[in-house]
PDB file of C-alpha atoms in Angstrom:
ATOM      1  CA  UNK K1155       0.000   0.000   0.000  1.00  0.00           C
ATOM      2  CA  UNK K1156       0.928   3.790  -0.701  1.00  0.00           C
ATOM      3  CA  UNK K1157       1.740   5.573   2.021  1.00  0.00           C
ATOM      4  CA  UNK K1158       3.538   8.887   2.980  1.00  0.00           C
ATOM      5  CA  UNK K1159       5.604   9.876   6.479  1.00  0.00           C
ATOM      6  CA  UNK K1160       6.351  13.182   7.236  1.00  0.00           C
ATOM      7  CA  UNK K1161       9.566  13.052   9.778  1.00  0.00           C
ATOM      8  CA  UNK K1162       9.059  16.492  11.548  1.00  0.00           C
ATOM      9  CA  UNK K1163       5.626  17.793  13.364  1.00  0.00           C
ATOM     10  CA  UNK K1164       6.870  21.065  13.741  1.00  0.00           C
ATOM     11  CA  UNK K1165       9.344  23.279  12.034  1.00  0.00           C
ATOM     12  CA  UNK K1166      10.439  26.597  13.215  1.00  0.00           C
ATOM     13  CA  UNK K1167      13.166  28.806  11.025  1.00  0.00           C
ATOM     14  CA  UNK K1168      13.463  32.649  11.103  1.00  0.00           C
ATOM     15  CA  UNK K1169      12.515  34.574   8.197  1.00  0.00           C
ATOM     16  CA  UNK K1170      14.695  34.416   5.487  1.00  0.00           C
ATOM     17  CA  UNK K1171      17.185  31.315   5.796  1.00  0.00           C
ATOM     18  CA  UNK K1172      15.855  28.178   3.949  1.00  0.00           C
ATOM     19  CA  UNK K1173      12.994  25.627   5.076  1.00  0.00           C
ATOM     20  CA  UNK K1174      13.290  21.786   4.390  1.00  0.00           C
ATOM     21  CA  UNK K1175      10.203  19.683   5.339  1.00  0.00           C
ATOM     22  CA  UNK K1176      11.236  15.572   5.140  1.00  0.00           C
ATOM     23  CA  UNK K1177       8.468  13.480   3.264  1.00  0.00           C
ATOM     24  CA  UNK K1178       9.778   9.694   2.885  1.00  0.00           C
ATOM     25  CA  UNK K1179       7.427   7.947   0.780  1.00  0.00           C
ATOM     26  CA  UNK K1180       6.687   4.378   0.720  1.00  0.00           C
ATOM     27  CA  UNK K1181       5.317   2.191  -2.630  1.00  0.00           C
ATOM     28  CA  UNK K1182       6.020  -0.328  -4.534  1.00  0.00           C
ATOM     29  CA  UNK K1183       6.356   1.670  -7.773  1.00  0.00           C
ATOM     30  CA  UNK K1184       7.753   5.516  -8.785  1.00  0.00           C
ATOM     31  CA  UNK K1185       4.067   7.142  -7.612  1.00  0.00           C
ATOM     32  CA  UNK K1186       2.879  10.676  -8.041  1.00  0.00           C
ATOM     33  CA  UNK K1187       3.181  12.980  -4.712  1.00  0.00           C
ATOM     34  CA  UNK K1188       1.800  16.223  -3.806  1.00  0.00           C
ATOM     35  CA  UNK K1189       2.245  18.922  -1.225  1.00  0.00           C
ATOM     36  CA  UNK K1190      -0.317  21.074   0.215  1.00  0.00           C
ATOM     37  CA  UNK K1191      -0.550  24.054   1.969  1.00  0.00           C
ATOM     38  CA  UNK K1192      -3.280  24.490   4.725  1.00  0.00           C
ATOM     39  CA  UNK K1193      -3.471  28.104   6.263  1.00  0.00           C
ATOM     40  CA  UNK K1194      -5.853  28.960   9.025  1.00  0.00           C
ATOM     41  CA  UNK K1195      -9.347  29.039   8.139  1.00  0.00           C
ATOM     42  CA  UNK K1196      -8.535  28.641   3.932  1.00  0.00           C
ATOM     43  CA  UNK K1197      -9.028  25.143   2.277  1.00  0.00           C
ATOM     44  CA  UNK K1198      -5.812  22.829   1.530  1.00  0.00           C
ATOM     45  CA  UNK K1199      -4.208  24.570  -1.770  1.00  0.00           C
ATOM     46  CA  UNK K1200      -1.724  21.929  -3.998  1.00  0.00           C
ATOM     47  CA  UNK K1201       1.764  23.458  -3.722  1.00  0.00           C
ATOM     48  CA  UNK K1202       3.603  21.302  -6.368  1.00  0.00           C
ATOM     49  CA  UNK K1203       2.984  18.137  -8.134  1.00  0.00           C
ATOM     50  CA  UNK K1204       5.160  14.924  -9.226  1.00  0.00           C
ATOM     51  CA  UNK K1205       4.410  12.906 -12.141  1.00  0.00           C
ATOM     52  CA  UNK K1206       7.571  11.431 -13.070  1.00  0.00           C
ATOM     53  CA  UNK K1207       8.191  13.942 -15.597  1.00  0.00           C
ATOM     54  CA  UNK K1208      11.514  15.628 -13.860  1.00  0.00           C
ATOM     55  CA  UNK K1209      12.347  14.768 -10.774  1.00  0.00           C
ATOM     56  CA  UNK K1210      13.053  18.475  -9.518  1.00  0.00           C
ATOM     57  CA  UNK K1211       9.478  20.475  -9.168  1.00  0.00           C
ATOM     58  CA  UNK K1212       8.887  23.369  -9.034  1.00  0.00           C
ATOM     59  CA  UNK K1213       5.940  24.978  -7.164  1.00  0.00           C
ATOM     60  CA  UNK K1214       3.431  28.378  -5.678  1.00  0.00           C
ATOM     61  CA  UNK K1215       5.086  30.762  -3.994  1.00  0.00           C
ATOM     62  CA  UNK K1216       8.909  29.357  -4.270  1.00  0.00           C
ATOM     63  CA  UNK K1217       8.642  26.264  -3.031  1.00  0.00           C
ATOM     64  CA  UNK K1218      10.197  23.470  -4.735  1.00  0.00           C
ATOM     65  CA  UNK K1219      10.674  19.262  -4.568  1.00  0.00           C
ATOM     66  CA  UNK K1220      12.826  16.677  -5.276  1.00  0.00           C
ATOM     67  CA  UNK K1221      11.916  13.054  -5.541  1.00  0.00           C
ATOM     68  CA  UNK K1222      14.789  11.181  -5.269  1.00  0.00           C
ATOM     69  CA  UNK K1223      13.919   7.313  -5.475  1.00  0.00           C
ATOM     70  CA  UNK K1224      16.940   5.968  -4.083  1.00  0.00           C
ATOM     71  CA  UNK K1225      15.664   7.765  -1.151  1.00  0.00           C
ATOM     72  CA  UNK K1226      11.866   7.075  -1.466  1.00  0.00           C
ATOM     73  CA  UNK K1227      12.154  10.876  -0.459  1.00  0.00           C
ATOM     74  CA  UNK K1228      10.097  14.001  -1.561  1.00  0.00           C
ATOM     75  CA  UNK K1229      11.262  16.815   0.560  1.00  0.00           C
ATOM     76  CA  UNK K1230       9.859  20.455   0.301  1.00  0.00           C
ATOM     77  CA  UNK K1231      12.236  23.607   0.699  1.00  0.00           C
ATOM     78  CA  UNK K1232      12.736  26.933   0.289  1.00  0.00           C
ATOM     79  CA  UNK K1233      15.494  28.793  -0.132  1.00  0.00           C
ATOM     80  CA  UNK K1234      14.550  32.038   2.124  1.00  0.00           C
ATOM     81  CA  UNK K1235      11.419  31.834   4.559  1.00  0.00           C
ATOM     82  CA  UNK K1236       8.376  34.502   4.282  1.00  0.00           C
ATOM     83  CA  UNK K1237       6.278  35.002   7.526  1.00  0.00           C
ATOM     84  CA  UNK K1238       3.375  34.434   5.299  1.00  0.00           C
ATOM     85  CA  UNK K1239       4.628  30.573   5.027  1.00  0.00           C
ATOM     86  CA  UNK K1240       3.483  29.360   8.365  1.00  0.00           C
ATOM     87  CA  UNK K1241       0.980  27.070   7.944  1.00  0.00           C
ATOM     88  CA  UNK K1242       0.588  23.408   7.653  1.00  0.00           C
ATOM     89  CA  UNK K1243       1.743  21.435   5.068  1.00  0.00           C
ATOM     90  CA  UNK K1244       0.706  18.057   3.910  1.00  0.00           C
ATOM     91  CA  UNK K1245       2.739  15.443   1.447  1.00  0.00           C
ATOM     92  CA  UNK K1246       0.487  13.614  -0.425  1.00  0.00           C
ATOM     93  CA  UNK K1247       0.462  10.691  -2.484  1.00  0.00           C
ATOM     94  CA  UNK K1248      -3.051   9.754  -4.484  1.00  0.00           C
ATOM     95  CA  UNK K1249      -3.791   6.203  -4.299  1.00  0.00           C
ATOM     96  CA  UNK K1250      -5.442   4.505  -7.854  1.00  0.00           C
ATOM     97  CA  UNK K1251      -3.835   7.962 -10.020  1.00  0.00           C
ATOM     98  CA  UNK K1252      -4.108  11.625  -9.766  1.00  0.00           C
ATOM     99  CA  UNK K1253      -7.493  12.871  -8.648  1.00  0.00           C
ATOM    100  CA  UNK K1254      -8.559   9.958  -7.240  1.00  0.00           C
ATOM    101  CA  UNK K1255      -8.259   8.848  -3.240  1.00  0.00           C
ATOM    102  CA  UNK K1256      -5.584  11.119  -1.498  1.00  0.00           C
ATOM    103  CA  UNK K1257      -3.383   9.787   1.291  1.00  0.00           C
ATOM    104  CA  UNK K1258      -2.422  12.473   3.834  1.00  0.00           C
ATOM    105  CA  UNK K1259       0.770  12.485   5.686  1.00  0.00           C
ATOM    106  CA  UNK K1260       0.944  13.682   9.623  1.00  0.00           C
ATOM    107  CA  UNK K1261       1.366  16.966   8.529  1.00  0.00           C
ATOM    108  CA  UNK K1262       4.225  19.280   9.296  1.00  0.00           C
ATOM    109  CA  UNK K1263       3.399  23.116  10.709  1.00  0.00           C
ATOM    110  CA  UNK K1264       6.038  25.737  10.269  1.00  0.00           C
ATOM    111  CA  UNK K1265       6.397  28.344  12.098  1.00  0.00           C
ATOM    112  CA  UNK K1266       8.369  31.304  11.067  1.00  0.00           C
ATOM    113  CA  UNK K1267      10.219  34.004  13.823  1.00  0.00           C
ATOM    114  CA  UNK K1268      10.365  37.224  12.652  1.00  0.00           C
TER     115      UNK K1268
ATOM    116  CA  UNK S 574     -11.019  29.774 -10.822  1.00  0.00           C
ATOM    117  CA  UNK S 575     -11.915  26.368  -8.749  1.00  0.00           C
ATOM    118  CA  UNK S 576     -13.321  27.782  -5.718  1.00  0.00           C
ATOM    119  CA  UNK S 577     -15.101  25.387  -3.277  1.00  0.00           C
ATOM    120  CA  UNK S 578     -17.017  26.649  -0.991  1.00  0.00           C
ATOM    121  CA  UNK S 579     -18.457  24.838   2.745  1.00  0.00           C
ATOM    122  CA  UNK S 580     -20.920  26.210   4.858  1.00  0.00           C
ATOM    123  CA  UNK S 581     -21.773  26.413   7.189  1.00  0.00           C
ATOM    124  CA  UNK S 582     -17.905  27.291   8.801  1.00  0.00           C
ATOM    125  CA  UNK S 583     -19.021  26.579  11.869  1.00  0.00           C
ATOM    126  CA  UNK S 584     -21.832  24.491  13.797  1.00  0.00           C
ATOM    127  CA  UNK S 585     -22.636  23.941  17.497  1.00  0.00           C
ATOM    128  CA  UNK S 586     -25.417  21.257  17.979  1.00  0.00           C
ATOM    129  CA  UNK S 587     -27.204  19.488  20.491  1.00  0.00           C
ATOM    130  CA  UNK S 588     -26.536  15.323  20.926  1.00  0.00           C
ATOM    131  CA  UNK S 589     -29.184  13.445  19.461  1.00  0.00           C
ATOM    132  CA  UNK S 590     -29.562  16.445  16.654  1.00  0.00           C
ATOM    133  CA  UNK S 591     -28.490  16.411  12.733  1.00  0.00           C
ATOM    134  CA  UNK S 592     -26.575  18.749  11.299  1.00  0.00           C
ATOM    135  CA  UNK S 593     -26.436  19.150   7.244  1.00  0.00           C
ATOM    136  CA  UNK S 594     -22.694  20.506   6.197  1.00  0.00           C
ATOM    137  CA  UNK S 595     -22.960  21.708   2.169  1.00  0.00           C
ATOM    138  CA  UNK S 596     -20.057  21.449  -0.161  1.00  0.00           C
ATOM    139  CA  UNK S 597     -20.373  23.685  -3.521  1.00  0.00           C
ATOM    140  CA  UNK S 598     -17.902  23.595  -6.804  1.00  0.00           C
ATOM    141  CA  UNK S 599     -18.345  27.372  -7.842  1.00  0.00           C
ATOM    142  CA  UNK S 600     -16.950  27.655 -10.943  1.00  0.00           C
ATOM    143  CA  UNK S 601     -16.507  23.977 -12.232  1.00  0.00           C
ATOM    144  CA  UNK S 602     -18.815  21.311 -11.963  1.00  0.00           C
ATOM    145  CA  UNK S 603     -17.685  18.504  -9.996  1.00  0.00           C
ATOM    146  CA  UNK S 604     -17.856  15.049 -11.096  1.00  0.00           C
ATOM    147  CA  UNK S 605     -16.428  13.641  -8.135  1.00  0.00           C
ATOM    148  CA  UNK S 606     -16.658  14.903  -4.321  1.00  0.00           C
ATOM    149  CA  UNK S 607     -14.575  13.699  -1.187  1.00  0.00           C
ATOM    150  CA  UNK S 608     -15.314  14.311   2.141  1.00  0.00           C
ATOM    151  CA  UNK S 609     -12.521  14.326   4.819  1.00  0.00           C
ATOM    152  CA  UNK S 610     -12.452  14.362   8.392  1.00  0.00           C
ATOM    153  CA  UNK S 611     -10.035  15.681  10.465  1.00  0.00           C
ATOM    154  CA  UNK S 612      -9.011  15.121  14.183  1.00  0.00           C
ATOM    155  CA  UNK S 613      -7.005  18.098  16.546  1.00  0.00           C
ATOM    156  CA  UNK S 614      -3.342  17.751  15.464  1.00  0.00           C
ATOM    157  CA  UNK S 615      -3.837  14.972  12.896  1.00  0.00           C
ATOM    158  CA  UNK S 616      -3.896  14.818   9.772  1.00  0.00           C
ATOM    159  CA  UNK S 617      -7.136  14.199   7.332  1.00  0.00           C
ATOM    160  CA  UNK S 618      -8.891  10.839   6.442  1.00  0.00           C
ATOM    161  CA  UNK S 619     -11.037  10.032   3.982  1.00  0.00           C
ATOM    162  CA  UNK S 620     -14.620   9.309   5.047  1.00  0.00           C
ATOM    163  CA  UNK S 621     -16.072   8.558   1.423  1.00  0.00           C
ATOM    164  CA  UNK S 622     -16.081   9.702  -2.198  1.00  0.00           C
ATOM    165  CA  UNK S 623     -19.232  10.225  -4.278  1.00  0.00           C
ATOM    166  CA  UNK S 624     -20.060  10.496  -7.905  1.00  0.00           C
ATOM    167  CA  UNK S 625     -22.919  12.773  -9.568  1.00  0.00           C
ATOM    168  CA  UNK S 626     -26.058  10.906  -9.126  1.00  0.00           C
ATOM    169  CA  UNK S 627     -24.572   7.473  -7.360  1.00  0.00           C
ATOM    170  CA  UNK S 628     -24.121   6.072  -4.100  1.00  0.00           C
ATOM    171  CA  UNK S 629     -21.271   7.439  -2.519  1.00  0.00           C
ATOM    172  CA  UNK S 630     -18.527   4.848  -1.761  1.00  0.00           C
ATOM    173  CA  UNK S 631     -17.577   4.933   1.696  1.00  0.00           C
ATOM    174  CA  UNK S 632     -13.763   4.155   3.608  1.00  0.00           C
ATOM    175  CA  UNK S 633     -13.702   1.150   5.953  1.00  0.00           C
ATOM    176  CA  UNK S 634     -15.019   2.113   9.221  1.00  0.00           C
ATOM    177  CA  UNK S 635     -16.953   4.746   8.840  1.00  0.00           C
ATOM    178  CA  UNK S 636     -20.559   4.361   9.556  1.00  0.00           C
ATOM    179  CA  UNK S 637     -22.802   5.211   6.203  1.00  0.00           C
ATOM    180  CA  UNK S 638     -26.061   5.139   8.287  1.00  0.00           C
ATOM    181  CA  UNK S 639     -24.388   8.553  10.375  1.00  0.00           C
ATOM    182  CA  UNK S 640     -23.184  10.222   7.770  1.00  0.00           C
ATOM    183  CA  UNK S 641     -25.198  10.495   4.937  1.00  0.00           C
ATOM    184  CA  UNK S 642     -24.035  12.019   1.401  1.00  0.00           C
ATOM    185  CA  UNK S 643     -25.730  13.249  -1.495  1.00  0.00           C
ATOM    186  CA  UNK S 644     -24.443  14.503  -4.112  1.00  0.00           C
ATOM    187  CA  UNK S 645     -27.724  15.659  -6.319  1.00  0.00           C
ATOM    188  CA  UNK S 646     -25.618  17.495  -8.721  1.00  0.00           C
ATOM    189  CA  UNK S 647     -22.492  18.296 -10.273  1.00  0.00           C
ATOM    190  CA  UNK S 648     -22.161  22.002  -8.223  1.00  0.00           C
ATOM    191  CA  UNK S 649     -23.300  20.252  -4.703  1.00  0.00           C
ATOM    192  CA  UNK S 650     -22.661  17.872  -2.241  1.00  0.00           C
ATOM    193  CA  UNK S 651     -24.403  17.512   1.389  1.00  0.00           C
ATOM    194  CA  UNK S 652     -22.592  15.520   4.089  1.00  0.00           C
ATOM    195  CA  UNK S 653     -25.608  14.927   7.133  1.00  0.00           C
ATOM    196  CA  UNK S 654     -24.105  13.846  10.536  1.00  0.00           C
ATOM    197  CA  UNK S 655     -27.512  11.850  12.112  1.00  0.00           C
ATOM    198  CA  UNK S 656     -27.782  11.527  15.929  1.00  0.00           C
ATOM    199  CA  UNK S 657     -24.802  13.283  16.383  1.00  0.00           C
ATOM    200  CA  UNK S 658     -22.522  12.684  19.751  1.00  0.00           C
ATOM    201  CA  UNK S 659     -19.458  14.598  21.210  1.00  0.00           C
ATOM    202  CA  UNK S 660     -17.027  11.919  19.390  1.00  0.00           C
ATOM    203  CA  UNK S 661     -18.222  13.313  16.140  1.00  0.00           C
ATOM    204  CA  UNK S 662     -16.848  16.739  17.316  1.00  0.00           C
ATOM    205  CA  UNK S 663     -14.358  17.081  14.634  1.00  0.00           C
ATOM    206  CA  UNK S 664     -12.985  19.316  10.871  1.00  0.00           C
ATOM    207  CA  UNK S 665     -14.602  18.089   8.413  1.00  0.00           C
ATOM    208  CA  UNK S 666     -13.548  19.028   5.082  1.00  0.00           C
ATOM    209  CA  UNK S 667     -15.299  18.348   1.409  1.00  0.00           C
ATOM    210  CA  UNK S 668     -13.104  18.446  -1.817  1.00  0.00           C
ATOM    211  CA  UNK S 669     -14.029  18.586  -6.229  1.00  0.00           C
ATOM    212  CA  UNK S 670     -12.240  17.178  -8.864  1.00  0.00           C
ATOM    213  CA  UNK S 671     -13.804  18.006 -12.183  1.00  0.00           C
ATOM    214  CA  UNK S 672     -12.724  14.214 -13.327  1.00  0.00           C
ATOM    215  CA  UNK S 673     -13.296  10.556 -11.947  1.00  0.00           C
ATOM    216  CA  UNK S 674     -10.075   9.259 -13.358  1.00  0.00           C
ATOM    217  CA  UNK S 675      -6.198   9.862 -12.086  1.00  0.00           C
ATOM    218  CA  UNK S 676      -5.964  13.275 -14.204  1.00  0.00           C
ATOM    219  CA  UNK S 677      -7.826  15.586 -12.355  1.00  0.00           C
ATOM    220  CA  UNK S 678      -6.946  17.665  -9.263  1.00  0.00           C
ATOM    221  CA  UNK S 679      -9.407  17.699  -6.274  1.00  0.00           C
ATOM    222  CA  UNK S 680      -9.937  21.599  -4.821  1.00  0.00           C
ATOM    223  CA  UNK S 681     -10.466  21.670  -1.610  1.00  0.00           C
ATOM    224  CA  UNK S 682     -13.073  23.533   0.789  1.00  0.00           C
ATOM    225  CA  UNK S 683     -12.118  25.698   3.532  1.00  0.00           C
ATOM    226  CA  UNK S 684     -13.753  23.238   6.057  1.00  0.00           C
ATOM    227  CA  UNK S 685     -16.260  22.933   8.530  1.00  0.00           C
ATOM    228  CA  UNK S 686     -15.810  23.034  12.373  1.00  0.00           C
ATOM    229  CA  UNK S 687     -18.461  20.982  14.043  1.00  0.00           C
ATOM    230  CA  UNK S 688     -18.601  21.202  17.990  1.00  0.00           C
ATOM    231  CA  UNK S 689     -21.531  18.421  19.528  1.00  0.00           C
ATOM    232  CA  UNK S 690     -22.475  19.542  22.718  1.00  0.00           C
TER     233      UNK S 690
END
């Protein structure tokens, strides 16, 4: 079964040095993975997408993913932090295709300091 | 574009009451819905995915007879908690994807905060 782990509940950085949230996933085949974005109060909004069509993603808002499959790994970073980043974020991977049932990770909320 | 909307935000009801939570596709219509369900500091589950005009299909455990969908069109879906109790106290979130195969994206709603008193 597809499933996703997200290694870190909380992450706090200051604004403007980089953010790195850890996604491992876990499948028996190369899958498609997402990340949301949850803010207070505002629905989950898709990030960035992998469909096996390059490896590095890019995303909203200057976020960007690698999947690296010799690491089953999908982390999200950023080179320089924005106070209007904290929120939660979610990795993803879609279970029967794109569209279709959605597997959430924990979660991961990061906080930014000022 | 692909706004979904919830309402209400948030509802406080009785035990033993209903309460009807609406899910709306604004600007696409929505082939597929998805409800979701999600606990203080966890992260979301599916409760059950419904096509336009069918039965929706619902995840293992969770109880069809207490929470009912319909999903009467392609702009709306309804999510009724029956008889509701304190352990359904929870954020439950609907989402559209304009497609029932892997293609499509699903938009998500801004959720609904139910508190059962």
């Amino acid at each position: 079964a597809q499933s996703v782990t997200q290694l870190d509940s909380h992450v706090s950085v200051s604004e403007g040095t980089p953010v790195l949230l850890r996604c491992n996933y876990s499948s028996s085949y190369s899958p498609s993975l997402f990340w949301y974005v949850q803010h207070p109060n505002k629905g989950l909004q898709l990030l960035l997408k992998y469909t096996s069509a390059a490896t590095l993603v890019k995303g909203i808002n200057g976020f960007e993913a690698e999947f690296k499959k010799s690491e089953t790994s999908f982390h999200l970073t950023k080179p320089s932090a924005h106070m209007s980043d904290a929120a939660e974020y979610f990795c993803v991977v879609p279970v029967g295709g794109y569209g279709n049932k959605l597997v959430f990770g924990a979660g991961t909320i990061l906080r930014v300091k000022s | 574009g692909a706004v979904v909307s919830q309402h209400p935000s948030r509802v406080i009801c009785k035990s033993g009451t209903s309460v009807k939570i609406e899910c709306r596709s604004l600007d696409f219509q929505a082939t597929t819905m998805f409800w979701y369900r999600q606990f203080p500091k966890k992260s979301l589950m599916l409760m059950a995915t419904s096509n336009e005009g069918s039965k929706a299909t619902y995840e293992q455990g969770v109880e069809k007879d207490k929470f009912l969908i319909n999903h009467a069109s392609l702009t709306l879906s309804t999510l009724t908690v029956t008889s509701a109790h304190p352990e359904d106290s929870s954020f439950y979130i609907c989402s559209a994807s304009p497609g029932t195969s892997g293609s499509y994206e699903q938009y998500f709603g801004p959720g609904t905060r139910l508190t059962v008193t």
